[in-house]
Tab-separated table of C-alpha atoms in Angstrom:
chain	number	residue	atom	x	y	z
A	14	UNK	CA	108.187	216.772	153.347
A	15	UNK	CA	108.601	213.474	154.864
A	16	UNK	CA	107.101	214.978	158.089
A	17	UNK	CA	104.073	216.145	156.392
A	18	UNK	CA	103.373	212.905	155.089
A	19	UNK	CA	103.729	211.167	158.654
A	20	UNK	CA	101.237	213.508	159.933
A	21	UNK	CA	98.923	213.159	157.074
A	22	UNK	CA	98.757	209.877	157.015
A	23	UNK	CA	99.134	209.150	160.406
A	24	UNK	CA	95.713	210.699	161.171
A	25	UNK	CA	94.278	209.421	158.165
A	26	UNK	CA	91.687	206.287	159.649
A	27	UNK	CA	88.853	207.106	157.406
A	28	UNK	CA	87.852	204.449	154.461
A	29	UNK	CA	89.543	205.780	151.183
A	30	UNK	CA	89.515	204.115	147.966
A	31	UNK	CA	93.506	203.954	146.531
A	32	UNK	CA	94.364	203.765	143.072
A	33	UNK	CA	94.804	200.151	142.565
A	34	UNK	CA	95.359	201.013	138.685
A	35	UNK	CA	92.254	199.650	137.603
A	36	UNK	CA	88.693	200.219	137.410
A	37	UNK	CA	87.130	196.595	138.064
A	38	UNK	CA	87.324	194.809	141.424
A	39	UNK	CA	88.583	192.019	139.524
A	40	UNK	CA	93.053	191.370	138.650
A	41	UNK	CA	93.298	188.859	135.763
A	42	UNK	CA	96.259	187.534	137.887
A	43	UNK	CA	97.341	186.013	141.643
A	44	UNK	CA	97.472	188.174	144.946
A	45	UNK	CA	100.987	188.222	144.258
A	46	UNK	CA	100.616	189.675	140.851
A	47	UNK	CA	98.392	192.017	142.165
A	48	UNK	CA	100.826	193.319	144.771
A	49	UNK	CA	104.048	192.904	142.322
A	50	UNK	CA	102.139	195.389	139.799
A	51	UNK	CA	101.680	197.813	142.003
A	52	UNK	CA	105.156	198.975	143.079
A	53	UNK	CA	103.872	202.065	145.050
A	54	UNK	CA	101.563	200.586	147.377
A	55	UNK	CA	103.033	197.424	147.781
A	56	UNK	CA	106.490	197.156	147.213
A	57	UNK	CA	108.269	196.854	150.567
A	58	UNK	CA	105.230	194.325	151.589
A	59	UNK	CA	105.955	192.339	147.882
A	60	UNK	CA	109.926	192.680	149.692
A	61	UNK	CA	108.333	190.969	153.124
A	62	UNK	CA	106.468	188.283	151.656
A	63	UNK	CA	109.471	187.051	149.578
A	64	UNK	CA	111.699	187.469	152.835
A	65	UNK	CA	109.285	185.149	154.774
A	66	UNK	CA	108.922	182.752	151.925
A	67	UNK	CA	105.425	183.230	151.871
A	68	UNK	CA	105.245	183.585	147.760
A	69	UNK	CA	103.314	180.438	146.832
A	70	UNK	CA	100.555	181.004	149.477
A	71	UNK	CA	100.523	184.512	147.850
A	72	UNK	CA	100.249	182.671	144.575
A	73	UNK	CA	97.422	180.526	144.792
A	74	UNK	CA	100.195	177.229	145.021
A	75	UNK	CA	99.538	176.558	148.561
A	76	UNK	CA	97.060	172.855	148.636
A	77	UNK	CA	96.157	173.822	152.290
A	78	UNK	CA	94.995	177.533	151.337
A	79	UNK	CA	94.161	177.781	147.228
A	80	UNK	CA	92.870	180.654	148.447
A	81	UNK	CA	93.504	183.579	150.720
A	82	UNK	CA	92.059	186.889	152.315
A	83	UNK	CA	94.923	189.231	152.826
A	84	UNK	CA	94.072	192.367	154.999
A	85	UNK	CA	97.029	194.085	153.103
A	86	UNK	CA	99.417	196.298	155.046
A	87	UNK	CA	100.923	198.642	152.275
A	88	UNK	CA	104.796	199.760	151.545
A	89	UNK	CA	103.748	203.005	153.893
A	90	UNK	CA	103.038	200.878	157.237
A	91	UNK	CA	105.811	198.581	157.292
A	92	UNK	CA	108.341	201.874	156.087
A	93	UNK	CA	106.863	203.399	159.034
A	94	UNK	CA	107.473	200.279	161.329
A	95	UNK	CA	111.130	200.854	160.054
A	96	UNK	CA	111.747	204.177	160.757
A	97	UNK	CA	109.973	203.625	164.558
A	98	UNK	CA	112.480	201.138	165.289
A	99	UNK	CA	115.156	202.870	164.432
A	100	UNK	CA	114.077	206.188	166.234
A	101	UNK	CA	112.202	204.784	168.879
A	102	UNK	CA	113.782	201.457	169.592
A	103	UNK	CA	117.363	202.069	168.797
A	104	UNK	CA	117.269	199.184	166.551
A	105	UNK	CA	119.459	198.551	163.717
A	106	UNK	CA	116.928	197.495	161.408
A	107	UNK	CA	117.206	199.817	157.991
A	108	UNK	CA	115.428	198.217	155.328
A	109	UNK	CA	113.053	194.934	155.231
A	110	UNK	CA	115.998	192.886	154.494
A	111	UNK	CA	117.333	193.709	158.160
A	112	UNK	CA	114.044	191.979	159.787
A	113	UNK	CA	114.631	188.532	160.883
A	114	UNK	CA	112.966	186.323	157.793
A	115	UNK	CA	110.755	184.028	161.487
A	116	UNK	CA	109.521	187.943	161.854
A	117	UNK	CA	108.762	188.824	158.732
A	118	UNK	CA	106.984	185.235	158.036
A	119	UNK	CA	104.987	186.211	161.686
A	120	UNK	CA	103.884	189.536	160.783
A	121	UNK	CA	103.050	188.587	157.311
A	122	UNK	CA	100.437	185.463	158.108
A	123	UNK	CA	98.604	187.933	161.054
A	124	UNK	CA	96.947	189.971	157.609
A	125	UNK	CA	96.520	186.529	155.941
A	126	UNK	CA	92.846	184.859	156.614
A	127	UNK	CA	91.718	181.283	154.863
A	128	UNK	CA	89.409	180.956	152.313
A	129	UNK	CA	87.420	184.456	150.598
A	130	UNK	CA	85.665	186.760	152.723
A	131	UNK	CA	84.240	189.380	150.431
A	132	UNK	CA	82.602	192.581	152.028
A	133	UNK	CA	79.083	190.676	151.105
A	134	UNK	CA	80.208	187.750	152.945
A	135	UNK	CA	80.908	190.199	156.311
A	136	UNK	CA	77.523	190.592	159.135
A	137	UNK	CA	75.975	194.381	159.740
A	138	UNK	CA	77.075	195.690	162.818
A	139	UNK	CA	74.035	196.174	165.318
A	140	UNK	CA	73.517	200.038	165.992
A	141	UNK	CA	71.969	198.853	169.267
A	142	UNK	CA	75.593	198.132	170.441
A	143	UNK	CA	79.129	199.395	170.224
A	144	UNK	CA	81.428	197.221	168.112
A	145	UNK	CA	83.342	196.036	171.420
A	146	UNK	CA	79.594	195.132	173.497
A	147	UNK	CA	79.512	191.685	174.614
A	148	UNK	CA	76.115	192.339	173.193
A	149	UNK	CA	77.108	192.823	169.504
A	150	UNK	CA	75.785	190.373	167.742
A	151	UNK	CA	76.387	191.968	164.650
A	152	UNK	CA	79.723	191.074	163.513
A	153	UNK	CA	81.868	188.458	161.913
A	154	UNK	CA	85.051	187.357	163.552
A	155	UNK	CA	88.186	186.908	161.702
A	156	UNK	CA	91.315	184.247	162.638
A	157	UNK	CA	94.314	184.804	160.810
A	158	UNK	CA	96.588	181.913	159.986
A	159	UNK	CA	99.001	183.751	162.775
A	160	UNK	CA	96.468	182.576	165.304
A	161	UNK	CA	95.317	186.535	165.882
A	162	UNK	CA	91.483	187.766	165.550
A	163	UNK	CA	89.653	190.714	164.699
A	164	UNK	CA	86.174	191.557	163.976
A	165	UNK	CA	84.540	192.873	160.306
A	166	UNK	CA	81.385	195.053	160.272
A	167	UNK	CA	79.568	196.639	157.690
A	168	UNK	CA	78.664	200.325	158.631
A	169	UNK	CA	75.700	202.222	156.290
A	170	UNK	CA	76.500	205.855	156.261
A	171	UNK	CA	73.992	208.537	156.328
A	172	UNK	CA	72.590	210.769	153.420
A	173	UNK	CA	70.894	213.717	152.862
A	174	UNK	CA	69.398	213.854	156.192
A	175	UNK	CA	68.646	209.845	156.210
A	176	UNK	CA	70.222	207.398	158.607
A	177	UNK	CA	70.954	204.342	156.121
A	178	UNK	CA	70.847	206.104	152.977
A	179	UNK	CA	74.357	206.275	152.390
A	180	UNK	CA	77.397	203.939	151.248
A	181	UNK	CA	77.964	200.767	152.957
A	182	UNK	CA	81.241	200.669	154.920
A	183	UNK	CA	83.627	197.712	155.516
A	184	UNK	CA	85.314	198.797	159.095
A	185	UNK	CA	87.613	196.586	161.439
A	186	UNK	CA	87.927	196.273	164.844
A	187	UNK	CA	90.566	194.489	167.168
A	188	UNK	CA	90.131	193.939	170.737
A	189	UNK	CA	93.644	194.895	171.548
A	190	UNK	CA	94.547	197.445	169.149
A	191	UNK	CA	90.834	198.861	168.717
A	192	UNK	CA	90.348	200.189	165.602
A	193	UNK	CA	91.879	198.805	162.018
A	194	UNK	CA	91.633	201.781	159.631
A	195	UNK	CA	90.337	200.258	155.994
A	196	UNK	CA	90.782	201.683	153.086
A	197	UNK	CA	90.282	199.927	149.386
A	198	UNK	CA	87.626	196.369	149.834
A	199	UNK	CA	87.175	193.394	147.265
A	200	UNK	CA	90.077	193.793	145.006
A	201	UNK	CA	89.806	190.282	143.517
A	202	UNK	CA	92.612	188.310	141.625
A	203	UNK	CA	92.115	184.879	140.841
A	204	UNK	CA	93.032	183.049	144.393
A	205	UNK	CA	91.474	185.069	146.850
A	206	UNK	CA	90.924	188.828	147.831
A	207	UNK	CA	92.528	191.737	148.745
A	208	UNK	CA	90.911	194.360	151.573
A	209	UNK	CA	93.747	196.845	151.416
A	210	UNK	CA	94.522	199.166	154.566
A	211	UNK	CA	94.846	202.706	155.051
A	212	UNK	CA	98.408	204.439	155.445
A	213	UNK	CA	97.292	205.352	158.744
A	214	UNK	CA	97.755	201.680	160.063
A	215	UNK	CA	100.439	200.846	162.326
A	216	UNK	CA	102.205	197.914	161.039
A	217	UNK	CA	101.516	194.383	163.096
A	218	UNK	CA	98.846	196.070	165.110
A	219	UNK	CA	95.822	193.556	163.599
């Protein structure tokens, strides 16, 4: 079973919405009441965040950041992460308490931006150009607090035979990992936003 879901997932880079739990965009709570209510998706990077002792940026109780974009990795990325370096690596590392608290706080603040980008907030990519084009001028760059960048573009699907008739897309891009697969945008609580990722993405690869 476990193999079917690695497979699954792994090839899964398309923008799906997840079951947050709720219908609005809005969380009548903080990012980290957000994450903590949603055991399923979130509850090994909930596990990270308090390892890293990254809670009160998470809650809004940061002066520097009051508020926060997270890009948010979910349970499924950073189980994965696990699993590869114990197969892969050899490494001893069996649940999030085994990663060194300087790691965790490192991998954590790479998916954490300052202030709120919102998917209305992010440029239209220019169809002229390829994300990647020297060119693009069609895209808004991204510097998380880890010192890493990545560029946001909105993407308008086609319809029924028409070029921009469809949904709008929020899509990342990083210029050493190439693409960041999205999945749920705009999930709101009250000190910042949440752009969750898809299953799909490989964990510290933003």
């Amino acid at each position: 079973m476990i193999c079917v879901l690695l497979g699954m997932n792994a090839c899964n880079t398309q923008q799906d919405v997840i079951d947050t739990g709720v219908a609005s965009p809005y969380f009548e709570g903080t990012i980290m009441d957000f994450l903590r209510a949603d055991s399923y998706n979130w509850e090994l990077t909930v596990k990270m965040i308090e390892r890293a002792g990254l809670v009160d940026l998470f809650e809004g109780k940061d002066d520097e950041y009051p508020e926060i974009t997270f890009w948010g990795p979910k349970s499924y990325s950073i189980q994965r992460y696990i699993w590869d370096e114990q197969f892969k690596n050899g490494s001893n590392i069996q649940s999030v308490d085994d990663i060194p608290v300087e790691d965790c706080r490192a991998f954590i603040l790479r998916y954490v931006s300052k202030g709120k980008l919102l998917k209305k907030d992010v440029a239209y990519r220019n169809t002229e150009y390829q994300i990647n084009d020297k060119r693009q001028d069609g895209r808004t760059l991204v510097t998380c607090l880890a010192g890493n960048s990545f560029y946001a573009y909105l993407e308008v699907q086609p319809y029924g035979g028409v070029a921009d008739g469809g949904p709008v897309t929020l899509r990342l891009y990083s210029p050493v990992y190439s693409k960041i697969p999205m999945a749920t945008p705009d999930i709101q609580p009250a000190n910042g936003v949440v752009h969750a990722l898809n299953y799909g993405h490989a964990f510290g690869e933003i």
